[in-house]
């Protein structure tokens, strides 16, 4: 049975910080960010945008174009959780009028969790082929201001409808795994921003790529890919990953396999669990020669868990994409001055039970207020 991604939509914040604005504040050469990290812009959320509103916006083109009454499971992947108990997907269910006969859970393992959700969804649909699963990944990547990691912030969400006989991507059964207990990046409960050992994290990522790729090959997986997508904390990490993967296969790196997948992320920055799948959208929407072809996918989540898996692009996939919607969203964004970004960097999260959020004109749904510790969304 063919199982995979039937529809995929993504959303990002309406506002961004241009790398020139950050470098003017930092007095850093802008080429460090544009060339050294491979980033032009990073998406910045206003206080009335959170992982729930981003998730709804990612899901909206799917919900507008397709009946979702066969969906009985919503898996919400995030590391920017808004509640220690309640799953963020329950707000999405209500705001998007999804069926009430549904199981909804939240999954966490840094940037990796969306891939766990995708593989669980695939197994579930194999067991119950008439059922459909929504996999949502939504994150706001926020580091301390004036830290080395600040230029690798961002925000975004992806929604994927997983079904039998998919129209976009068939997920293949082999996957290579690599996990190890390390402290490259983590966020204890008492902190709003993560603690990160940046340089160590990049070497840990490459080590995990090697481990996952070896495991993939041990199971008979081949390297005949027409394109590859890697988890993208920043664009240059994808370049380093592709160099590493090519070296492991005794090949000269062919960057034409990578380039289309970098385009959107270069404008958005890190979106943690959503990053790999925004890169997938970027690849599918910016190449026209992928029908019937195999692509390789590498998912990495600090801490660390990683997975290398492959997928085959479906014939006619382009007609199932939301290319124009995504393009219009990216083009309609507005730049922020550094001072405005700084004011939004650490929003009031209703710590004392109540907060009211100014309308940032990011559209609906929006987080309007927190009243007696309860989040109030304006649909
Ligand atoms: P840094 O100290 O600012 O940067 O930290 P650097 O000094 O290492 O320079 C970066 C690159 O810019 C270097 O290139 C420089 O040569 C170059 P490289 O040697 O790496 O090829 N450079 C210039 N290029 C052109 N013109 C110039 C110039 N100056 C320097 N004038 C770092 C960079 C990524 C470490 C930092 O931003 C950071 O800590 N980021 C957060 C951690 C991160 O993203 N890690 C990635 C791997 S872990 C991961 O992916 C998981 C994650 O997504 C979290 C999760 O799983 O949930 C983060």
Short mmCIF file of C-alpha atoms and ligand atoms in Angstrom, two decimals:
data_model
loop_
_atom_site.label_atom_id
_atom_site.label_comp_id
_atom_site.label_asym_id
_atom_site.label_seq_id
_atom_site.Cartn_x
_atom_site.Cartn_y
_atom_site.Cartn_z
CA UNK A 1 0.00 0.00 0.00
CA UNK A 2 1.25 3.50 -0.87
CA UNK A 3 1.09 5.86 2.15
CA UNK A 4 2.39 9.38 2.51
CA UNK A 5 1.77 13.10 2.23
CA UNK A 6 -1.45 13.93 0.42
CA UNK A 7 -1.34 17.68 1.11
CA UNK A 8 1.25 19.96 2.73
CA UNK A 9 0.84 23.60 3.75
CA UNK A 10 3.08 25.92 5.73
CA UNK A 11 2.86 29.32 7.42
CA UNK A 12 5.30 31.77 8.89
CA UNK A 13 5.06 35.08 10.74
CA UNK A 14 3.95 38.23 8.88
CA UNK A 15 7.07 40.05 10.16
CA UNK A 16 10.77 39.46 9.73
CA UNK A 17 14.12 40.86 10.80
CA UNK A 18 16.45 41.42 7.87
CA UNK A 19 20.04 40.33 8.46
CA UNK A 20 21.20 43.86 7.51
CA UNK A 21 19.16 45.28 10.40
CA UNK A 22 20.70 42.77 12.83
CA UNK A 23 24.22 43.32 11.55
CA UNK A 24 23.81 47.13 11.86
CA UNK A 25 22.82 46.63 15.51
CA UNK A 26 25.62 44.11 16.18
CA UNK A 27 28.19 45.91 14.07
CA UNK A 28 28.84 42.60 12.35
CA UNK A 29 29.67 42.14 8.67
CA UNK A 30 26.30 41.23 7.03
CA UNK A 31 28.15 38.67 4.91
CA UNK A 32 28.69 36.63 8.05
CA UNK A 33 24.93 36.05 8.13
CA UNK A 34 24.16 35.98 4.40
CA UNK A 35 27.15 33.86 3.32
CA UNK A 36 28.54 32.43 6.56
CA UNK A 37 25.15 31.21 7.86
CA UNK A 38 23.17 31.28 4.60
CA UNK A 39 20.34 33.45 5.99
CA UNK A 40 18.76 36.61 4.57
CA UNK A 41 15.86 37.07 6.99
CA UNK A 42 14.44 35.53 10.15
CA UNK A 43 10.69 35.39 10.84
CA UNK A 44 9.59 37.16 14.03
CA UNK A 45 6.25 36.57 15.75
CA UNK A 46 4.31 39.45 17.29
CA UNK A 47 2.81 38.74 20.73
CA UNK A 48 -0.58 37.77 19.25
CA UNK A 49 0.95 34.98 17.12
CA UNK A 50 1.86 31.63 18.71
CA UNK A 51 2.28 27.98 17.73
CA UNK A 52 -1.52 27.54 17.61
CA UNK A 53 -2.21 30.47 15.28
CA UNK A 54 0.72 29.50 13.04
CA UNK A 55 -0.55 25.91 12.94
CA UNK A 56 -4.05 27.05 11.92
CA UNK A 57 -2.61 29.22 9.14
CA UNK A 58 -0.52 26.27 7.86
CA UNK A 59 -3.61 24.08 7.87
CA UNK A 60 -5.98 26.62 6.29
CA UNK A 61 -5.24 25.92 2.57
CA UNK A 62 -5.71 22.18 3.22
CA UNK A 63 -8.96 22.73 5.14
CA UNK A 64 -10.24 25.09 2.43
CA UNK A 65 -9.65 22.63 -0.38
CA UNK A 66 -10.37 19.21 1.07
CA UNK A 67 -12.88 17.37 3.22
CA UNK A 68 -11.20 16.44 6.53
CA UNK A 69 -13.99 14.27 7.94
CA UNK A 70 -11.87 11.10 7.68
CA UNK A 71 -9.20 12.57 9.95
CA UNK A 72 -9.39 10.90 13.37
CA UNK A 73 -5.89 11.70 14.66
CA UNK A 74 -3.97 14.96 15.04
CA UNK A 75 -0.30 14.73 16.02
CA UNK A 76 1.12 18.11 17.04
CA UNK A 77 4.93 18.31 17.08
CA UNK A 78 6.52 21.23 18.92
CA UNK A 79 9.24 22.27 21.33
CA UNK A 80 7.62 25.68 21.98
CA UNK A 81 4.80 24.23 24.07
CA UNK A 82 2.30 26.68 25.57
CA UNK A 83 1.05 24.33 28.28
CA UNK A 84 2.64 21.52 30.28
CA UNK A 85 -0.55 19.48 30.19
CA UNK A 86 -2.96 20.39 27.40
CA UNK A 87 -2.01 19.57 23.79
CA UNK A 88 -1.87 22.64 21.51
CA UNK A 89 -3.67 20.63 18.83
CA UNK A 90 -6.93 20.83 20.82
CA UNK A 91 -7.08 24.59 20.20
CA UNK A 92 -6.46 23.89 16.50
CA UNK A 93 -9.29 21.35 16.43
CA UNK A 94 -11.73 23.97 17.71
CA UNK A 95 -10.48 26.92 15.68
CA UNK A 96 -10.46 24.89 12.44
CA UNK A 97 -13.77 23.08 13.07
CA UNK A 98 -12.16 19.64 12.87
CA UNK A 99 -14.19 16.55 13.80
CA UNK A 100 -14.83 15.95 17.50
CA UNK A 101 -14.24 12.20 17.07
CA UNK A 102 -10.48 12.62 17.17
CA UNK A 103 -7.42 11.70 19.22
CA UNK A 104 -5.05 14.62 19.71
CA UNK A 105 -1.59 14.53 21.29
CA UNK A 106 1.55 16.64 21.40
CA UNK A 107 4.99 15.20 20.64
CA UNK A 108 8.34 16.60 21.76
CA UNK A 109 11.94 15.83 20.85
CA UNK A 110 13.50 19.11 19.74
CA UNK A 111 13.42 19.52 15.94
CA UNK A 112 12.94 15.78 15.33
CA UNK A 113 9.40 15.26 16.63
CA UNK A 114 7.56 15.97 13.36
CA UNK A 115 9.39 13.06 11.78
CA UNK A 116 8.33 10.75 14.61
CA UNK A 117 4.75 11.98 14.04
CA UNK A 118 5.01 11.34 10.31
CA UNK A 119 6.28 7.78 10.79
CA UNK A 120 3.63 7.03 13.45
CA UNK A 121 0.96 8.37 11.10
CA UNK A 122 2.26 6.18 8.30
CA UNK A 123 2.05 3.05 10.48
CA UNK A 124 -1.44 4.00 11.66
CA UNK A 125 -2.77 4.48 8.13
CA UNK A 126 -1.21 1.11 7.15
CA UNK A 127 -3.33 -0.43 9.92
CA UNK A 128 -6.49 1.59 9.12
CA UNK A 129 -6.35 2.64 5.45
CA UNK A 130 -9.69 4.47 5.48
CA UNK A 131 -8.45 6.83 8.21
CA UNK A 132 -6.43 10.01 7.69
CA UNK A 133 -3.98 11.73 10.04
CA UNK A 134 -3.01 15.38 10.40
CA UNK A 135 0.63 15.93 11.33
CA UNK A 136 1.32 19.50 12.42
CA UNK A 137 4.73 20.89 13.34
CA UNK A 138 4.81 24.41 14.77
CA UNK A 139 7.63 26.25 16.51
CA UNK A 140 9.04 29.65 17.41
CA UNK A 141 12.85 29.54 17.55
CA UNK A 142 13.91 32.17 20.06
CA UNK A 143 17.42 32.59 21.48
CA UNK A 144 18.84 35.23 23.82
CA UNK A 145 19.35 38.64 22.25
CA UNK A 146 22.99 39.50 21.47
CA UNK A 147 23.95 35.81 21.56
CA UNK A 148 25.73 34.03 18.69
CA UNK A 149 22.55 32.05 18.07
CA UNK A 150 20.34 35.16 17.65
CA UNK A 151 20.80 35.16 13.86
CA UNK A 152 19.43 31.61 13.70
CA UNK A 153 15.99 32.41 15.13
CA UNK A 154 12.78 32.09 13.10
CA UNK A 155 9.23 30.76 13.24
CA UNK A 156 6.94 28.57 11.18
CA UNK A 157 4.45 25.76 11.03
CA UNK A 158 3.72 22.92 8.62
CA UNK A 159 0.52 20.90 8.29
CA UNK A 160 0.57 17.55 6.46
CA UNK A 161 -2.36 15.31 5.64
CA UNK A 162 -1.22 11.66 5.71
CA UNK A 163 -3.34 9.19 3.73
CA UNK A 164 -3.20 6.08 1.58
CA UNK A 165 -2.70 6.76 -2.15
CA UNK A 166 -1.07 10.13 -1.47
CA UNK A 167 -0.92 12.78 -4.19
CA UNK A 168 2.42 14.40 -3.24
CA UNK A 169 4.90 12.06 -1.57
CA UNK A 170 5.00 8.35 -0.80
CA UNK A 171 7.07 7.65 2.33
CA UNK A 172 9.29 4.59 1.76
CA UNK A 173 9.56 1.92 4.47
CA UNK A 174 13.31 1.97 5.20
CA UNK A 175 14.62 4.48 7.68
CA UNK A 176 17.97 4.84 9.41
CA UNK A 177 18.06 5.93 13.07
CA UNK A 178 20.70 7.44 15.33
CA UNK A 179 20.15 8.68 18.90
CA UNK A 180 22.55 9.61 21.68
CA UNK A 181 22.29 11.37 25.07
CA UNK A 182 24.12 14.69 24.54
CA UNK A 183 23.66 18.28 25.77
CA UNK A 184 24.12 20.31 22.59
CA UNK A 185 20.84 22.23 22.95
CA UNK A 186 18.13 22.00 25.61
CA UNK A 187 15.57 24.17 27.40
CA UNK A 188 14.84 23.35 31.06
CA UNK A 189 11.31 24.20 32.25
CA UNK A 190 12.38 27.38 34.03
CA UNK A 191 13.85 28.96 30.87
CA UNK A 192 12.16 30.82 27.99
CA UNK A 193 15.19 30.43 25.71
CA UNK A 194 17.36 27.34 25.16
CA UNK A 195 20.89 26.77 26.36
CA UNK A 196 23.00 25.90 23.35
CA UNK A 197 26.60 24.90 22.69
CA UNK A 198 26.51 26.09 19.08
CA UNK A 199 29.73 24.70 17.64
CA UNK A 200 29.25 21.36 19.42
CA UNK A 201 25.67 21.20 18.09
CA UNK A 202 26.84 21.45 14.49
CA UNK A 203 29.36 18.60 14.92
CA UNK A 204 26.74 16.53 16.78
CA UNK A 205 24.33 17.07 13.86
CA UNK A 206 26.94 15.81 11.36
CA UNK A 207 27.82 12.82 13.55
CA UNK A 208 24.14 11.90 13.74
CA UNK A 209 23.83 12.22 9.96
CA UNK A 210 26.67 9.72 9.59
CA UNK A 211 25.07 7.31 12.08
CA UNK A 212 21.58 7.51 10.56
CA UNK A 213 22.93 7.17 7.01
CA UNK A 214 24.97 4.07 7.96
CA UNK A 215 21.88 2.49 9.53
CA UNK A 216 19.82 3.36 6.42
CA UNK A 217 22.41 1.67 4.20
CA UNK A 218 22.66 -1.42 6.44
CA UNK A 219 19.00 -2.06 5.60
CA UNK A 220 19.66 -1.90 1.84
CA UNK A 221 18.84 1.80 1.32
CA UNK A 222 20.37 3.25 -1.87
CA UNK A 223 21.83 6.70 -2.59
CA UNK A 224 20.05 7.27 -5.94
CA UNK A 225 18.34 10.52 -4.95
CA UNK A 226 17.22 13.28 -7.30
CA UNK A 227 17.19 15.70 -4.35
CA UNK A 228 17.91 15.79 -0.61
CA UNK A 229 16.37 17.80 2.24
CA UNK A 230 18.21 18.21 5.54
CA UNK A 231 17.00 19.76 8.79
CA UNK A 232 17.83 23.45 8.38
CA UNK A 233 18.61 25.40 11.56
CA UNK A 234 20.23 27.84 9.09
CA UNK A 235 20.98 27.43 5.39
CA UNK A 236 24.70 26.78 5.68
CA UNK A 237 24.01 23.75 7.89
CA UNK A 238 22.32 22.13 4.89
CA UNK A 239 25.42 22.82 2.81
CA UNK A 240 27.66 21.26 5.46
CA UNK A 241 25.31 18.26 5.73
CA UNK A 242 25.32 17.74 1.99
CA UNK A 243 29.12 17.92 1.88
CA UNK A 244 29.27 15.33 4.65
CA UNK A 245 26.72 13.02 3.01
CA UNK A 246 28.54 13.27 -0.35
CA UNK A 247 31.86 12.45 1.34
CA UNK A 248 30.31 9.41 3.03
CA UNK A 249 29.27 8.24 -0.45
CA UNK A 250 32.63 9.08 -2.07
CA UNK A 251 30.92 11.67 -4.29
CA UNK A 252 31.73 15.25 -5.16
CA UNK A 253 28.87 17.32 -3.65
CA UNK A 254 26.25 18.16 -6.27
CA UNK A 255 24.53 21.24 -4.85
CA UNK A 256 21.80 21.14 -7.51
CA UNK A 257 20.32 18.33 -5.37
CA UNK A 258 20.06 20.74 -2.42
CA UNK A 259 19.52 24.29 -3.65
CA UNK A 260 15.74 24.42 -4.24
CA UNK A 261 15.18 23.15 -0.68
CA UNK A 262 17.05 26.12 0.81
CA UNK A 263 15.01 28.93 -0.77
CA UNK A 264 12.14 29.35 1.74
CA UNK A 265 14.20 28.63 4.86
CA UNK A 266 16.69 31.36 3.85
CA UNK A 267 13.77 33.81 4.25
CA UNK A 268 12.28 32.27 7.42
CA UNK A 269 15.14 31.02 9.60
CA UNK A 270 14.88 28.07 11.97
CA UNK A 271 11.39 26.80 12.69
CA UNK A 272 12.67 23.78 14.68
CA UNK A 273 10.24 20.86 14.10
CA UNK A 274 8.81 22.51 10.96
CA UNK A 275 12.16 23.35 9.32
CA UNK A 276 12.73 20.10 7.44
CA UNK A 277 9.19 20.13 6.07
CA UNK A 278 9.31 23.81 5.04
CA UNK A 279 12.46 22.80 3.16
CA UNK A 280 10.46 19.98 1.56
CA UNK A 281 7.83 22.53 0.42
CA UNK A 282 10.62 24.71 -0.91
CA UNK A 283 12.03 21.80 -2.89
CA UNK A 284 8.72 20.60 -4.33
CA UNK A 285 7.52 24.10 -5.22
CA UNK A 286 10.75 25.26 -6.81
CA UNK A 287 11.70 22.22 -8.94
CA UNK A 288 9.65 20.85 -11.78
CA UNK A 289 11.45 17.61 -12.54
CA UNK A 290 10.68 15.45 -9.52
CA UNK A 291 7.69 13.29 -10.58
CA UNK A 292 8.48 9.63 -9.92
CA UNK A 293 11.87 10.52 -8.39
CA UNK A 294 13.28 9.55 -4.99
CA UNK A 295 14.34 12.13 -2.43
CA UNK A 296 16.39 11.68 0.75
CA UNK A 297 15.33 13.36 4.01
CA UNK A 298 17.44 13.88 7.14
CA UNK A 299 15.74 14.89 10.39
CA UNK A 300 17.80 16.01 13.41
CA UNK A 301 16.63 17.02 16.87
CA UNK A 302 19.19 18.10 19.45
CA UNK A 303 19.65 16.00 22.48
CA UNK A 304 19.73 13.98 20.15
CA UNK A 305 17.46 11.86 17.91
CA UNK A 306 17.87 11.68 14.15
CA UNK A 307 16.46 9.77 11.21
CA UNK A 308 17.36 9.39 7.54
CA UNK A 309 14.46 8.24 5.37
CA UNK A 310 13.42 8.40 1.77
CA UNK A 311 10.32 9.20 -0.22
CA UNK A 312 9.11 8.99 -3.80
CA UNK A 313 7.45 12.00 -5.43
CA UNK A 314 4.03 11.19 -6.92
CA UNK A 315 3.11 11.73 -10.57
CA UNK A 316 1.12 14.98 -10.92
CA UNK A 317 2.29 16.23 -7.48
CA UNK A 318 2.34 19.86 -8.59
CA UNK A 319 -1.43 20.13 -8.78
CA UNK A 320 -1.72 19.17 -5.08
CA UNK A 321 0.69 21.90 -3.88
CA UNK A 322 -0.18 25.39 -2.58
CA UNK A 323 2.70 27.12 -4.32
CA UNK A 324 0.97 30.43 -5.08
CA UNK A 325 -0.54 30.69 -1.60
CA UNK A 326 2.91 30.20 -0.03
CA UNK A 327 4.59 32.60 -2.42
CA UNK A 328 1.99 35.32 -1.72
CA UNK A 329 2.40 34.81 2.04
CA UNK A 330 6.19 35.21 1.85
CA UNK A 331 5.93 38.29 -0.38
CA UNK A 332 3.36 40.08 1.80
CA UNK A 333 5.53 40.10 4.93
CA UNK A 334 6.82 43.33 6.52
CA UNK A 335 10.30 44.13 7.85
CA UNK A 336 10.85 45.14 11.47
CA UNK A 337 13.20 47.77 12.82
CA UNK A 338 15.54 46.33 15.45
CA UNK A 339 13.82 48.25 18.26
CA UNK A 340 10.41 46.78 17.41
CA UNK A 341 11.89 43.28 17.17
CA UNK A 342 13.51 43.78 20.60
CA UNK A 343 10.12 44.76 22.10
CA UNK A 344 8.51 41.59 20.71
CA UNK A 345 11.41 39.30 21.57
CA UNK A 346 10.12 38.14 24.93
CA UNK A 347 6.35 38.61 24.96
CA UNK A 348 4.19 38.63 28.05
CA UNK A 349 3.05 35.02 28.31
CA UNK A 350 0.38 35.64 30.91
CA UNK A 351 2.68 34.47 33.70
CA UNK A 352 0.50 36.29 36.21
CA UNK A 353 -2.72 35.02 34.69
CA UNK A 354 -3.85 37.94 32.54
CA UNK A 355 -2.64 39.70 29.41
CA UNK A 356 -4.23 41.49 26.45
CA UNK A 357 -2.54 41.45 23.04
CA UNK A 358 -2.62 44.29 20.55
CA UNK A 359 -3.77 43.31 17.04
CA UNK A 360 -0.58 43.05 14.96
CA UNK A 361 -2.56 42.70 11.71
CA UNK A 362 -1.20 39.20 11.22
CA UNK A 363 -4.71 37.96 10.42
CA UNK A 364 -6.82 35.39 12.20
CA UNK A 365 -6.87 33.33 14.23
CA UNK A 366 -4.92 35.45 16.68
CA UNK A 367 -4.16 35.20 20.38
CA UNK A 368 -6.31 38.05 21.71
CA UNK A 369 -5.79 37.65 25.46
CA UNK A 370 -4.95 35.45 28.40
CA UNK A 371 -7.66 35.62 31.07
CA UNK A 372 -7.34 33.78 34.36
CA UNK A 373 -4.49 31.79 32.79
CA UNK A 374 -6.67 30.68 29.84
CA UNK A 375 -5.69 31.49 26.26
CA UNK A 376 -8.40 33.35 24.32
CA UNK A 377 -8.14 33.05 20.56
CA UNK A 378 -10.03 35.29 18.16
CA UNK A 379 -11.17 32.96 15.35
P1 LIG B 1 29.00 32.02 15.42
O1 LIG B 1 29.96 31.89 16.50
O2 LIG B 1 28.28 33.31 15.32
O3 LIG B 1 29.55 31.88 13.99
O4 LIG B 1 27.98 30.81 15.61
P2 LIG B 1 30.99 31.44 13.42
O5 LIG B 1 32.03 32.35 13.91
O6 LIG B 1 31.16 29.96 13.60
O7 LIG B 1 30.72 31.77 11.89
C1 LIG B 1 29.73 31.15 11.19
C2 LIG B 1 30.19 31.02 9.75
O8 LIG B 1 30.28 32.33 9.17
C3 LIG B 1 31.58 30.40 9.62
O9 LIG B 1 31.57 29.59 8.46
C4 LIG B 1 32.47 31.62 9.38
O10 LIG B 1 33.68 31.33 8.65
C5 LIG B 1 31.54 32.48 8.54
P3 LIG B 1 31.97 28.02 8.56
O11 LIG B 1 33.37 28.00 9.03
O12 LIG B 1 31.01 27.43 9.61
O13 LIG B 1 31.73 27.49 7.20
N1 LIG B 1 31.88 33.91 8.55
C6 LIG B 1 31.81 34.70 7.48
N2 LIG B 1 31.48 34.44 6.18
C7 LIG B 1 31.50 35.47 5.31
N3 LIG B 1 31.84 36.75 5.66
C8 LIG B 1 32.17 37.04 6.93
C9 LIG B 1 32.17 35.99 7.91
N4 LIG B 1 32.44 35.94 9.23
C10 LIG B 1 32.26 34.66 9.62
N5 LIG B 1 32.51 38.30 7.26
C11 LIG B 1 26.37 29.12 15.28
C12 LIG B 1 27.30 30.10 14.61
C13 LIG B 1 25.62 28.33 14.23
C14 LIG B 1 27.19 28.17 16.17
C15 LIG B 1 25.36 29.91 16.17
O14 LIG B 1 24.56 30.73 15.32
C16 LIG B 1 24.46 29.04 17.01
O15 LIG B 1 24.81 28.65 18.11
N6 LIG B 1 23.21 28.74 16.51
C17 LIG B 1 22.25 27.88 17.25
C18 LIG B 1 22.62 26.42 17.23
C19 LIG B 1 22.40 25.77 15.89
O16 LIG B 1 21.68 26.26 15.03
N7 LIG B 1 23.01 24.58 15.71
C20 LIG B 1 22.83 23.82 14.49
C21 LIG B 1 22.98 22.33 14.69
S1 LIG B 1 21.93 21.73 16.01
C22 LIG B 1 20.35 21.72 15.29
O17 LIG B 1 20.21 21.83 14.11
C23 LIG B 1 19.18 21.59 16.21
C24 LIG B 1 18.41 22.86 16.45
O18 LIG B 1 17.62 23.19 15.32
C25 LIG B 1 17.56 22.73 17.72
C26 LIG B 1 16.61 21.55 17.86
O19 LIG B 1 16.88 20.43 17.49
O20 LIG B 1 15.55 21.79 18.46
C27 LIG B 1 19.31 24.07 16.70
#
